[in-house]
Structures are given as structure tokens and as C-alpha cells.
Tab-separated table of N, CA and C in Angstrom:
chain	number	residue	atom	x	y	z
A	133	MET	N	0.841	-1.183	0.000
A	133	MET	CA	0.000	0.000	0.000
A	133	MET	C	0.883	1.243	0.000
A	134	LYS	N	0.396	2.272	-0.688
A	134	LYS	CA	1.131	3.514	-0.817
A	134	LYS	C	0.537	4.561	0.127
A	135	VAL	N	1.382	5.307	0.812
A	135	VAL	CA	0.929	6.354	1.734
A	135	VAL	C	0.506	7.576	0.920
A	136	VAL	N	-0.749	8.026	1.140
A	136	VAL	CA	-1.253	9.206	0.445
A	136	VAL	C	-1.606	10.335	1.414
A	137	ALA	N	-2.074	10.012	2.606
A	137	ALA	CA	-2.395	10.979	3.674
A	137	ALA	C	-3.231	12.152	3.167
A	138	MET	N	-4.410	11.838	2.601
A	138	MET	CA	-5.314	12.859	2.074
A	138	MET	C	-6.505	13.040	3.016
A	139	PRO	N	-6.959	14.285	3.227
A	139	PRO	CA	-8.171	14.487	4.030
A	139	PRO	C	-9.392	13.997	3.254
A	140	ILE	N	-10.340	13.373	3.963
A	140	ILE	CA	-11.544	12.848	3.326
A	140	ILE	C	-12.767	13.208	4.155
A	141	GLU	N	-13.938	13.139	3.509
A	141	GLU	CA	-15.215	13.300	4.196
A	141	GLU	C	-15.807	11.911	4.353
A	142	VAL	N	-16.252	11.573	5.563
A	142	VAL	CA	-16.684	10.207	5.858
A	142	VAL	C	-18.103	10.201	6.422
A	143	VAL	N	-18.885	9.214	5.979
A	143	VAL	CA	-20.165	8.904	6.609
A	143	VAL	C	-19.888	7.735	7.540
A	144	ALA	N	-20.176	7.918	8.823
A	144	ALA	CA	-19.888	6.881	9.818
A	144	ALA	C	-20.989	6.889	10.872
A	145	TRP	N	-21.110	5.777	11.568
A	145	TRP	CA	-21.998	5.724	12.726
A	145	TRP	C	-21.149	5.441	13.957
A	146	PHE	N	-21.634	5.900	15.100
A	146	PHE	CA	-20.906	5.756	16.356
A	146	PHE	C	-21.718	4.879	17.308
A	147	ASP	N	-21.032	3.960	17.988
A	147	ASP	CA	-21.729	3.119	18.960
A	147	ASP	C	-21.834	3.850	20.304
A	148	LYS	N	-22.385	3.193	21.301
A	148	LYS	CA	-22.626	3.830	22.603
A	148	LYS	C	-21.348	4.264	23.299
A	149	GLU	N	-20.235	3.586	23.001
A	149	GLU	CA	-18.951	3.945	23.609
A	149	GLU	C	-18.259	5.083	22.859
A	150	GLY	N	-18.826	5.543	21.743
A	150	GLY	CA	-18.241	6.634	20.972
A	150	GLY	C	-17.240	6.187	19.934
A	151	ILE	N	-17.217	4.907	19.613
A	151	ILE	CA	-16.277	4.391	18.616
A	151	ILE	C	-16.905	4.523	17.230
A	152	PRO	N	-16.198	5.164	16.277
A	152	PRO	CA	-16.762	5.333	14.932
A	152	PRO	C	-16.679	4.045	14.112
A	153	HIS	N	-17.646	3.898	13.206
A	153	HIS	CA	-17.682	2.776	12.269
A	153	HIS	C	-17.929	3.371	10.879
A	154	PRO	N	-16.896	3.498	10.040
A	154	PRO	CA	-17.058	4.142	8.735
A	154	PRO	C	-17.908	3.306	7.777
A	155	VAL	N	-18.711	4.007	6.958
A	155	VAL	CA	-19.581	3.363	5.979
A	155	VAL	C	-19.092	3.651	4.560
A	156	ARG	N	-18.852	4.923	4.254
A	156	ARG	CA	-18.322	5.323	2.948
A	156	ARG	C	-17.615	6.664	3.103
A	157	PHE	N	-16.820	7.028	2.093
A	157	PHE	CA	-16.116	8.300	2.159
A	157	PHE	C	-16.037	8.937	0.786
A	158	ARG	N	-15.783	10.255	0.787
A	158	ARG	CA	-15.632	11.019	-0.446
A	158	ARG	C	-14.234	11.611	-0.456
A	159	VAL	N	-13.567	11.444	-1.580
A	159	VAL	CA	-12.200	11.932	-1.721
A	159	VAL	C	-12.109	12.766	-2.997
A	160	THR	N	-11.286	13.808	-2.977
A	160	THR	CA	-11.038	14.621	-4.160
A	160	THR	C	-9.777	14.100	-4.836
A	161	THR	N	-9.897	13.712	-6.107
A	161	THR	CA	-8.775	13.136	-6.840
A	161	THR	C	-7.850	14.234	-7.357
A	162	LYS	N	-6.754	13.821	-7.996
A	162	LYS	CA	-5.798	14.780	-8.562
A	162	LYS	C	-6.430	15.619	-9.666
A	163	ASP	N	-7.460	15.062	-10.324
A	163	ASP	CA	-8.151	15.773	-11.406
A	163	ASP	C	-9.249	16.690	-10.876
A	164	CYS	N	-9.286	16.913	-9.569
A	164	CYS	CA	-10.258	17.771	-8.878
A	164	CYS	C	-11.686	17.262	-9.017
A	165	GLU	N	-11.870	15.961	-9.192
A	165	GLU	CA	-13.214	15.394	-9.182
A	165	GLU	C	-13.411	14.642	-7.874
A	166	GLU	N	-14.644	14.663	-7.400
A	166	GLU	CA	-14.946	13.993	-6.136
A	166	GLU	C	-15.447	12.588	-6.414
A	167	LYS	N	-14.910	11.628	-5.676
A	167	LYS	CA	-15.263	10.227	-5.865
A	167	LYS	C	-15.745	9.664	-4.536
A	168	VAL	N	-16.871	8.945	-4.572
A	168	VAL	CA	-17.424	8.313	-3.373
A	168	VAL	C	-17.037	6.841	-3.395
A	169	VAL	N	-16.481	6.362	-2.278
A	169	VAL	CA	-16.028	4.978	-2.156
A	169	VAL	C	-16.757	4.341	-0.980
A	170	LYS	N	-17.419	3.216	-1.237
A	170	LYS	CA	-18.125	2.476	-0.185
A	170	LYS	C	-17.152	1.503	0.467
A	171	ILE	N	-17.172	1.459	1.785
A	171	ILE	CA	-16.328	0.527	2.526
A	171	ILE	C	-17.092	-0.787	2.642
A	172	HIS	N	-16.576	-1.833	2.001
A	172	HIS	CA	-17.263	-3.121	1.996
A	172	HIS	C	-17.037	-3.897	3.285
A	173	LYS	N	-15.830	-3.823	3.828
A	173	LYS	CA	-15.539	-4.580	5.043
A	173	LYS	C	-14.415	-3.893	5.812
A	174	VAL	N	-14.605	-3.758	7.118
A	174	VAL	CA	-13.534	-3.283	7.996
A	174	VAL	C	-12.818	-4.525	8.509
A	175	MET	N	-11.571	-4.691	8.090
A	175	MET	CA	-10.802	-5.878	8.465
A	175	MET	C	-10.335	-5.792	9.922
A	176	THR	N	-9.710	-4.672	10.283
A	176	THR	CA	-9.246	-4.461	11.656
A	176	THR	C	-9.488	-3.009	12.049
A	177	SER	N	-9.651	-2.787	13.340
A	177	SER	CA	-9.714	-1.426	13.868
A	177	SER	C	-8.946	-1.417	15.186
A	178	GLU	N	-8.159	-0.387	15.367
A	178	GLU	CA	-7.351	-0.281	16.583
A	178	GLU	C	-7.135	1.181	16.923
A	179	MET	N	-6.705	1.426	18.149
A	179	MET	CA	-6.422	2.776	18.602
A	179	MET	C	-4.910	2.967	18.644
A	180	GLU	N	-4.461	4.145	18.199
A	180	GLU	CA	-3.032	4.446	18.153
A	180	GLU	C	-2.805	5.809	18.802
A	181	LYS	N	-1.723	5.918	19.546
A	181	LYS	CA	-1.335	7.203	20.125
A	181	LYS	C	0.022	7.556	19.542
A	182	LEU	N	0.042	8.575	18.684
A	182	LEU	CA	1.261	8.972	17.994
A	182	LEU	C	1.511	10.451	18.261
A	183	ALA	N	2.599	10.766	18.916
A	183	ALA	CA	2.985	12.139	19.254
A	183	ALA	C	1.877	12.859	20.035
A	184	GLY	N	1.196	12.135	20.904
A	184	GLY	CA	0.146	12.719	21.719
A	184	GLY	C	-1.219	12.761	21.060
A	185	ASN	N	-1.301	12.427	19.765
A	185	ASN	CA	-2.579	12.405	19.056
A	185	ASN	C	-3.170	11.002	19.119
A	186	VAL	N	-4.371	10.905	19.655
A	186	VAL	CA	-5.050	9.612	19.731
A	186	VAL	C	-5.881	9.444	18.463
A	187	MET	N	-5.680	8.314	17.773
A	187	MET	CA	-6.376	8.051	16.512
A	187	MET	C	-6.917	6.634	16.485
A	188	TYR	N	-8.045	6.479	15.795
A	188	TYR	CA	-8.534	5.150	15.450
A	188	TYR	C	-8.022	4.842	14.050
A	189	ILE	N	-7.526	3.629	13.854
A	189	ILE	CA	-7.022	3.194	12.552
A	189	ILE	C	-7.916	2.065	12.058
A	190	PHE	N	-8.403	2.210	10.827
A	190	PHE	CA	-9.273	1.205	10.218
A	190	PHE	C	-8.606	0.668	8.956
A	191	ASN	N	-8.370	-0.639	8.904
A	191	ASN	CA	-7.899	-1.304	7.691
A	191	ASN	C	-9.133	-1.891	7.021
A	192	CYS	N	-9.409	-1.438	5.804
A	192	CYS	CA	-10.676	-1.746	5.137
A	192	CYS	C	-10.452	-2.350	3.756
A	193	MET	N	-11.528	-2.944	3.225
A	193	MET	CA	-11.569	-3.430	1.848
A	193	MET	C	-12.656	-2.651	1.121
A	194	SER	N	-12.328	-2.160	-0.093
A	194	SER	CA	-13.273	-1.410	-0.909
A	194	SER	C	-13.052	-1.753	-2.368
A	195	VAL	N	-14.081	-1.505	-3.173
A	195	VAL	CA	-13.958	-1.686	-4.615
A	195	VAL	C	-13.743	-0.310	-5.227
A	196	ILE	N	-12.567	-0.129	-5.857
A	196	ILE	CA	-12.218	1.133	-6.498
A	196	ILE	C	-11.946	0.841	-7.966
A	197	ASN	N	-12.716	1.481	-8.852
A	197	ASN	CA	-12.608	1.270	-10.303
A	197	ASN	C	-12.738	-0.204	-10.671
A	198	GLY	N	-13.634	-0.913	-9.997
A	198	GLY	CA	-13.894	-2.314	-10.298
A	198	GLY	C	-12.896	-3.299	-9.728
A	199	ILE	N	-11.934	-2.831	-8.936
A	199	ILE	CA	-10.905	-3.692	-8.350
A	199	ILE	C	-11.012	-3.607	-6.826
A	200	GLU	N	-11.062	-4.776	-6.170
A	200	GLU	CA	-11.106	-4.785	-4.705
A	200	GLU	C	-9.714	-4.475	-4.163
A	201	ARG	N	-9.643	-3.440	-3.319
A	201	ARG	CA	-8.351	-2.997	-2.793
A	201	ARG	C	-8.431	-2.804	-1.292
A	202	GLY	N	-7.284	-2.960	-0.658
A	202	GLY	CA	-7.165	-2.663	0.760
A	202	GLY	C	-6.792	-1.205	0.937
A	203	LEU	N	-7.292	-0.588	1.996
A	203	LEU	CA	-6.930	0.793	2.291
A	203	LEU	C	-6.962	1.001	3.795
A	204	GLN	N	-6.325	2.072	4.227
A	204	GLN	CA	-6.273	2.391	5.654
A	204	GLN	C	-6.741	3.822	5.843
A	205	ILE	N	-7.752	3.996	6.709
A	205	ILE	CA	-8.203	5.336	7.046
A	205	ILE	C	-8.014	5.551	8.542
A	206	LYS	N	-7.793	6.822	8.897
A	206	LYS	CA	-7.562	7.175	10.295
A	206	LYS	C	-8.546	8.257	10.711
A	207	TYR	N	-8.967	8.187	11.979
A	207	TYR	CA	-9.850	9.191	12.569
A	207	TYR	C	-9.139	9.790	13.770
A	208	GLU	N	-8.844	11.094	13.694
A	208	GLU	CA	-8.171	11.785	14.791
A	208	GLU	C	-9.232	12.309	15.762
A	209	ILE	N	-9.192	11.832	16.991
A	209	ILE	CA	-10.245	12.113	17.968
A	209	ILE	C	-10.276	13.585	18.379
A	210	ASP	N	-9.120	14.195	18.617
A	210	ASP	CA	-9.079	15.575	19.115
A	210	ASP	C	-9.645	16.581	18.119
A	211	THR	N	-9.386	16.388	16.826
A	211	THR	CA	-9.827	17.341	15.808
A	211	THR	C	-11.024	16.846	15.006
A	212	CYS	N	-11.438	15.595	15.215
A	212	CYS	CA	-12.559	14.974	14.483
A	212	CYS	C	-12.318	14.973	12.974
A	213	LYS	N	-11.083	14.743	12.559
A	213	LYS	CA	-10.738	14.716	11.135
A	213	LYS	C	-10.450	13.297	10.682
A	214	TRP	N	-10.841	13.013	9.445
A	214	TRP	CA	-10.593	11.717	8.817
A	214	TRP	C	-9.497	11.870	7.774
A	215	ILE	N	-8.642	10.845	7.666
A	215	ILE	CA	-7.528	10.860	6.716
A	215	ILE	C	-7.490	9.526	5.988
A	216	LEU	N	-7.429	9.583	4.650
A	216	LEU	CA	-7.137	8.385	3.864
A	216	LEU	C	-5.628	8.242	3.909
A	217	PHE	N	-5.136	7.295	4.680
A	217	PHE	CA	-3.702	7.216	4.934
A	217	PHE	C	-2.969	6.359	3.915
A	218	LYS	N	-3.454	5.147	3.662
A	218	LYS	CA	-2.797	4.260	2.697
A	218	LYS	C	-3.827	3.704	1.732
A	219	ILE	N	-3.383	3.507	0.500
A	219	ILE	CA	-4.249	2.897	-0.499
A	219	ILE	C	-3.432	1.992	-1.402
């Protein structure tokens, strides 16, 4: 997987403990077009503390351009921002 670290907009639901569960996200490509990607399966989810920033990391499977690919998205708790980290 290649590190891209792009900001994304995510549709997610939160359980009673406040843990997010991503459903789909929208990303702006290099051609300035917006693409919506549905998350088919969350393979793993874990919490990471890096340089004082607490983040949830989700390793997911999605179909992009007709090809099933693995990707990693991160949710930063303090700023409530989502990042497409690896694709």
C-alpha cells in the first residue's frame, strides 16, 4: 500500500462507547473530481497514540474502479478529522 495521507469526508456511525464505524467516504482526486467509495468490510480497527494524538485506525476493503483494494483510514479524535492514509 502507498501512503497518500489525504483528508476525506466520511459517513460513519458511532456506537454507545463513541467508537466510529465508517460506511463510505468522499475523496477529491488529482483531477479535482470527487469520488465516493463504499467501505465493503472493515478488516481491523485499533487505537493508536502517535505524538500525543489519539487516533482510530481502520484497515478496510473497498472496490475502487472495479478492483477490490485494501486501504487504511484514520480518525483523529481531538480534531474529528478523517484521513485516507494508505491505499
